[in-house]
mmCIF file of C-alpha atoms in Angstrom:
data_model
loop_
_atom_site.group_PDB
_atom_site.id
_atom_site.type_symbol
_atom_site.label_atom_id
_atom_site.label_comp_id
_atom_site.label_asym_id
_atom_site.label_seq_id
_atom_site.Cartn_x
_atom_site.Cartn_y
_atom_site.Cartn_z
ATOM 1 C CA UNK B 1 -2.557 -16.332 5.530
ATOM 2 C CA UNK B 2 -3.357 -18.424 2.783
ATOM 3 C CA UNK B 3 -0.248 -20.187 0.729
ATOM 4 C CA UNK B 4 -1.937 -21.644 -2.411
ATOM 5 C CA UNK B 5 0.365 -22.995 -5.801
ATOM 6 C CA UNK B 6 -1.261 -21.190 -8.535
ATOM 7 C CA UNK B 7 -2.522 -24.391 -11.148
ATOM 8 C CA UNK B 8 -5.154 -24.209 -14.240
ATOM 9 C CA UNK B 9 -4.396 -22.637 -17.730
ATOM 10 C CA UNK B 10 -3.649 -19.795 -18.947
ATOM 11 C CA UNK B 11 -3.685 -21.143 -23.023
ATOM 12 C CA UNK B 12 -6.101 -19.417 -25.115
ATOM 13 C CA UNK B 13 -8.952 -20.997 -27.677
ATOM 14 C CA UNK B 14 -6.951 -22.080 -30.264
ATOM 15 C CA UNK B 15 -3.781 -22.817 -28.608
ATOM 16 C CA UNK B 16 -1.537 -26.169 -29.431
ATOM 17 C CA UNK B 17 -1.549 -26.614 -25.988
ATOM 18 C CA UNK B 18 2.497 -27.664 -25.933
ATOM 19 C CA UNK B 19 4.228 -25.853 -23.473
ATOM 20 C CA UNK B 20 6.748 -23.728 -24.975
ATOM 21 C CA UNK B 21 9.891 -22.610 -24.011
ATOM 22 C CA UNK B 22 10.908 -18.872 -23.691
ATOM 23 C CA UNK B 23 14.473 -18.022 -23.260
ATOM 24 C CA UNK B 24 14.694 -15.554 -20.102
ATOM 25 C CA UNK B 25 16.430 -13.057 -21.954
ATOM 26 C CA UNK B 26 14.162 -12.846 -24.270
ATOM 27 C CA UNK B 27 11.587 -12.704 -21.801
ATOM 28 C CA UNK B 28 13.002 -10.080 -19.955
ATOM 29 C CA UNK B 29 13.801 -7.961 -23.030
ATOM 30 C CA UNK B 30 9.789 -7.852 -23.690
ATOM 31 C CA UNK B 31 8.468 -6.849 -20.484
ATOM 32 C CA UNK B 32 10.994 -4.598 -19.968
ATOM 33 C CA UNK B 33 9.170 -2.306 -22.296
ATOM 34 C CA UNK B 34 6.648 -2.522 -19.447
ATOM 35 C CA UNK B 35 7.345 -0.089 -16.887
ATOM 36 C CA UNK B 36 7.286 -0.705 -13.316
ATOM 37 C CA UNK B 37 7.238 0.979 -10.170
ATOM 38 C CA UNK B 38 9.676 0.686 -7.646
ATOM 39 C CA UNK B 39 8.765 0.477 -4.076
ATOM 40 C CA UNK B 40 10.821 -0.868 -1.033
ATOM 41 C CA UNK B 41 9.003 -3.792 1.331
ATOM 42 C CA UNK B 42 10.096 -3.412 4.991
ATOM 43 C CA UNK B 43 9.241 -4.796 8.061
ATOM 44 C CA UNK B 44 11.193 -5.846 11.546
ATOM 45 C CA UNK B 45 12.863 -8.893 11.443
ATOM 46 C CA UNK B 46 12.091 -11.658 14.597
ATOM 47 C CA UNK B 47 15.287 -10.568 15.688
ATOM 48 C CA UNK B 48 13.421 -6.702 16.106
ATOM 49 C CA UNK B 49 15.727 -5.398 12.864
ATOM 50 C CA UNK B 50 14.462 -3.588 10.072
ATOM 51 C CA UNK B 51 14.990 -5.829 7.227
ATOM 52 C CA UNK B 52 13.352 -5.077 3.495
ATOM 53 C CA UNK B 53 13.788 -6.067 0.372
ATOM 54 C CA UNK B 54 13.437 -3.772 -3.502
ATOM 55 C CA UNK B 55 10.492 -4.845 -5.499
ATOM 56 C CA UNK B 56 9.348 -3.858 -8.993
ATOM 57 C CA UNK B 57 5.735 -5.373 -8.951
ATOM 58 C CA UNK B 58 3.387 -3.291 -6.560
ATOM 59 C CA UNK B 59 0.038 -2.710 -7.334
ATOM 60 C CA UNK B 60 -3.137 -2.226 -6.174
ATOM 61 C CA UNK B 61 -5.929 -4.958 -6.195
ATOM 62 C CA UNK B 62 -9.159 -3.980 -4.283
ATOM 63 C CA UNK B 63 -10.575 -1.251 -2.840
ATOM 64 C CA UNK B 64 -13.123 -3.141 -0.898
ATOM 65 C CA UNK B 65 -11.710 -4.699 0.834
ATOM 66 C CA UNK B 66 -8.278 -1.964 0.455
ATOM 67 C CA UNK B 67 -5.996 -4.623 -0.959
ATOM 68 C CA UNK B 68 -2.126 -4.328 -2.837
ATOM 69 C CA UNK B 69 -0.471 -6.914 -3.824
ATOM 70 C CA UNK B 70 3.643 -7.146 -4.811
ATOM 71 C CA UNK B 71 5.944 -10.531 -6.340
ATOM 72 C CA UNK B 72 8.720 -11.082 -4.346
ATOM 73 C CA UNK B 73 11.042 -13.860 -5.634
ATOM 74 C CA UNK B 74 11.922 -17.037 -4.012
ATOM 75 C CA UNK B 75 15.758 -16.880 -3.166
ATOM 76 C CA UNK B 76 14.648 -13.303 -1.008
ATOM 77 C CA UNK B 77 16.496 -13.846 2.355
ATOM 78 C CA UNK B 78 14.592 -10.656 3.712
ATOM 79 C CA UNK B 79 10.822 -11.465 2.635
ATOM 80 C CA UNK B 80 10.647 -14.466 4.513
ATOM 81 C CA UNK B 81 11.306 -12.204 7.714
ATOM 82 C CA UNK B 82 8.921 -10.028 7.102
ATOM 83 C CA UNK B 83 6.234 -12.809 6.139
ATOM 84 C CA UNK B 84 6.715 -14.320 9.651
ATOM 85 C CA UNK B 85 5.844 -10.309 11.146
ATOM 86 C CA UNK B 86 3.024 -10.381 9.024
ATOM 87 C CA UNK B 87 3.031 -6.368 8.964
ATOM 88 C CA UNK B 88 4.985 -4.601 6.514
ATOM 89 C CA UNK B 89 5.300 -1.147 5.017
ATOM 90 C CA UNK B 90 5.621 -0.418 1.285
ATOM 91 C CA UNK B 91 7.464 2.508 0.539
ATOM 92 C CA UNK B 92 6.951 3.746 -2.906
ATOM 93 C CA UNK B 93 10.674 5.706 -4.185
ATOM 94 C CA UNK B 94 10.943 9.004 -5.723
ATOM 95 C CA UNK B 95 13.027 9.958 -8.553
ATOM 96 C CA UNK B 96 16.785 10.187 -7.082
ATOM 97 C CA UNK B 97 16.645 7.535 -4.805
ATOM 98 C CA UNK B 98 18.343 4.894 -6.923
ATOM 99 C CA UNK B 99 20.676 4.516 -4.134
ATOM 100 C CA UNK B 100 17.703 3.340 -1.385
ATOM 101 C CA UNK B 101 16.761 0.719 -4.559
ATOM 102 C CA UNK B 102 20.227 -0.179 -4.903
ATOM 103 C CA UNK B 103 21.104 -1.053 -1.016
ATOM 104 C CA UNK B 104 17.590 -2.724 -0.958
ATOM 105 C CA UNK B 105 18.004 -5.212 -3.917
ATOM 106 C CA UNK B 106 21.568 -6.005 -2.222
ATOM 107 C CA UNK B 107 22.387 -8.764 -0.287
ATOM 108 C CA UNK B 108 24.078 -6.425 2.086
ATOM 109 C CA UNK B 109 23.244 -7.596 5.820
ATOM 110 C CA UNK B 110 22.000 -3.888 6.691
ATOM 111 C CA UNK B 111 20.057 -2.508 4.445
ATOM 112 C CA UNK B 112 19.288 0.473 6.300
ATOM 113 C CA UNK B 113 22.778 1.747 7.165
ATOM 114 C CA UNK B 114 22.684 5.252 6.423
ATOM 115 C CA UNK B 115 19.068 6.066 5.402
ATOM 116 C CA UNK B 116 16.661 7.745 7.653
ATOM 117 C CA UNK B 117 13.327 6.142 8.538
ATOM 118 C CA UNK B 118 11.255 5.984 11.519
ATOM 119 C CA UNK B 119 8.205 3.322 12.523
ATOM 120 C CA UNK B 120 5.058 3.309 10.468
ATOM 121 C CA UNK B 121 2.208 3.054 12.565
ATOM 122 C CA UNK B 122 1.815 -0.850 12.412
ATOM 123 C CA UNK B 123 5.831 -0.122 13.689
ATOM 124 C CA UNK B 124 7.458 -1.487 9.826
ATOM 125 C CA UNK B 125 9.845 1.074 9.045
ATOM 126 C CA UNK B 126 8.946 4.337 6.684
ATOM 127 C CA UNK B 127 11.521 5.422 4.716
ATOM 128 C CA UNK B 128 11.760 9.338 4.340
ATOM 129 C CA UNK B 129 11.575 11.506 1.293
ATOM 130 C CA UNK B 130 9.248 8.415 -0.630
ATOM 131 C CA UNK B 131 6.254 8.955 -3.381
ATOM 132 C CA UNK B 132 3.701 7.233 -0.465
ATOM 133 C CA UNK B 133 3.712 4.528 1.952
ATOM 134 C CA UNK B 134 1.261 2.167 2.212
ATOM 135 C CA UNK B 135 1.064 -0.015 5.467
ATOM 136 C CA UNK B 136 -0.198 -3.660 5.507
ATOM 137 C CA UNK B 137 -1.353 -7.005 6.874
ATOM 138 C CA UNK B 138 -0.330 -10.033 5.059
ATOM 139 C CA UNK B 139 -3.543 -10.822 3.880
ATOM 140 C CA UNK B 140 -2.284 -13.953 1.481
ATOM 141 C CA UNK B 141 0.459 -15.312 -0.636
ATOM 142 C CA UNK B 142 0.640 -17.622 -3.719
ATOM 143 C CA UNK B 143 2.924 -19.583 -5.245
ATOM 144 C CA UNK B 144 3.825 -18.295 -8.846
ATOM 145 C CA UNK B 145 6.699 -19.822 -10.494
ATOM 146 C CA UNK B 146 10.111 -18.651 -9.307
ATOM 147 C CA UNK B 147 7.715 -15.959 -7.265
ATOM 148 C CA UNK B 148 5.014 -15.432 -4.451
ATOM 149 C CA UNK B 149 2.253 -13.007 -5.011
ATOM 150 C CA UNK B 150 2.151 -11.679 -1.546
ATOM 151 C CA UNK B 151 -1.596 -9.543 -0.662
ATOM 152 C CA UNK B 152 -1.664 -6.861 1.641
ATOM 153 C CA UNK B 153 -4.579 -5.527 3.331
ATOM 154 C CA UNK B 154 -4.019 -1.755 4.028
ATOM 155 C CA UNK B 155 -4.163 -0.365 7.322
ATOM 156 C CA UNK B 156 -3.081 3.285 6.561
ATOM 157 C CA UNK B 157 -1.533 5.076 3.854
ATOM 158 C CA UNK B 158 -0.094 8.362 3.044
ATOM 159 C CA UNK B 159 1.597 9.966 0.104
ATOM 160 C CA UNK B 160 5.240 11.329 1.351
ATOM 161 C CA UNK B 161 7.576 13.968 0.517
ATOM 162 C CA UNK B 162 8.688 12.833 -3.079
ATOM 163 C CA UNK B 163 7.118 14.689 -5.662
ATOM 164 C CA UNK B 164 7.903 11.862 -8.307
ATOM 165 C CA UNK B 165 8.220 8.367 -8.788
ATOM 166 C CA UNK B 166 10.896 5.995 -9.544
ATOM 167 C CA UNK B 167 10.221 4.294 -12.367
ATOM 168 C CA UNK B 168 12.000 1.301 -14.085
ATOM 169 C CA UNK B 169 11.928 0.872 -17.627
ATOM 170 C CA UNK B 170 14.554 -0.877 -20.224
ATOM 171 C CA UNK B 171 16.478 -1.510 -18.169
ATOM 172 C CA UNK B 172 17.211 1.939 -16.248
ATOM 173 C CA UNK B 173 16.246 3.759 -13.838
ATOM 174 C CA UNK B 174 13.785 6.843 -15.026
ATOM 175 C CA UNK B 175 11.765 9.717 -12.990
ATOM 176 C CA UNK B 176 8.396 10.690 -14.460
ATOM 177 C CA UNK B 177 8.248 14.107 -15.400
#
């Protein structure tokens, strides 16, 4: 795994080149025209747990090599675990499972209480009624900001028993129709 801090610019021709400061609500009101996916990052925990984590920023990067990639932040108490398995599963939500997005961007200890899963085929657990899975090697991470941009190189994938996605958008939850 490679652990890089990301450095360079990103200023365009032109640019003042003064570093400006954006409020974070201001940010966040922006991109949260963008919308996002939502997906669920799981993996066992050194102690053999499932432990996982909500993310909003999955994506795919390569096909050759099969590469996705996903941001999770720093203060993440479950990504960590996973990062030391170095196999994970990304479980992409379907519309109506708020909930599973809800217990997964908790702090709750067990994440999993009540929801039914079984072991991927790398063994990270597969949550049931999802979009697709997608299972991975931790290929690389890199430092971004109050972020990592984890890469996973994918082992297997399948598209699941959701017929929709979760989608995030202004703020709320949305299913795409």
């Amino acid at each position: 795994m490679t652990t890089v801090p990301m450095t360079g610019s990103s200023r365009q021709a032109g640019s003042s080149g003064a570093s400006a400061t954006i409020p974070g609500a201001h940010f966040r009101r922006v991109l949260g025209n963008v919308p996002t996916s939502v997906a669920v990052v799981a993996g066992i925990g050194p102690d053999g747990q499932p432990v996982g984590l909500a993310i909003g920023t999955f994506t795919s990067v390569s096909m050759n090599p099969p590469l996705i990639a996903f941001c999770p932040g720093e203060s993440s108490t479950s990504w960590p675990k996973i990062r030391m398995a170095r196999r994970f599963c990304v479980n992409v939500l379907a519309a109506g499972q708020e909930d599973v997005c809800a217990a997964f961007a908790s702090k709750q200890p067990d994440k999993f209480r009540g929801l039914s899963w079984a072991a991927a085929g790398n063994g990270a657990p597969r949550l049931e009624n999802v979009v697709a899975w997608v299972e991975c090697d931790l290929e690389a991470e890199y430092q971004a900001g109050d972020h990592s941009i984890a890469v996973g190189r994918v082992t297997h994938l399948e598209t699941g028993a959701g017929e929709m996605p979760l989608v995030f958008l202004g703020g709320r939850y949305l299913s795409v129709d």
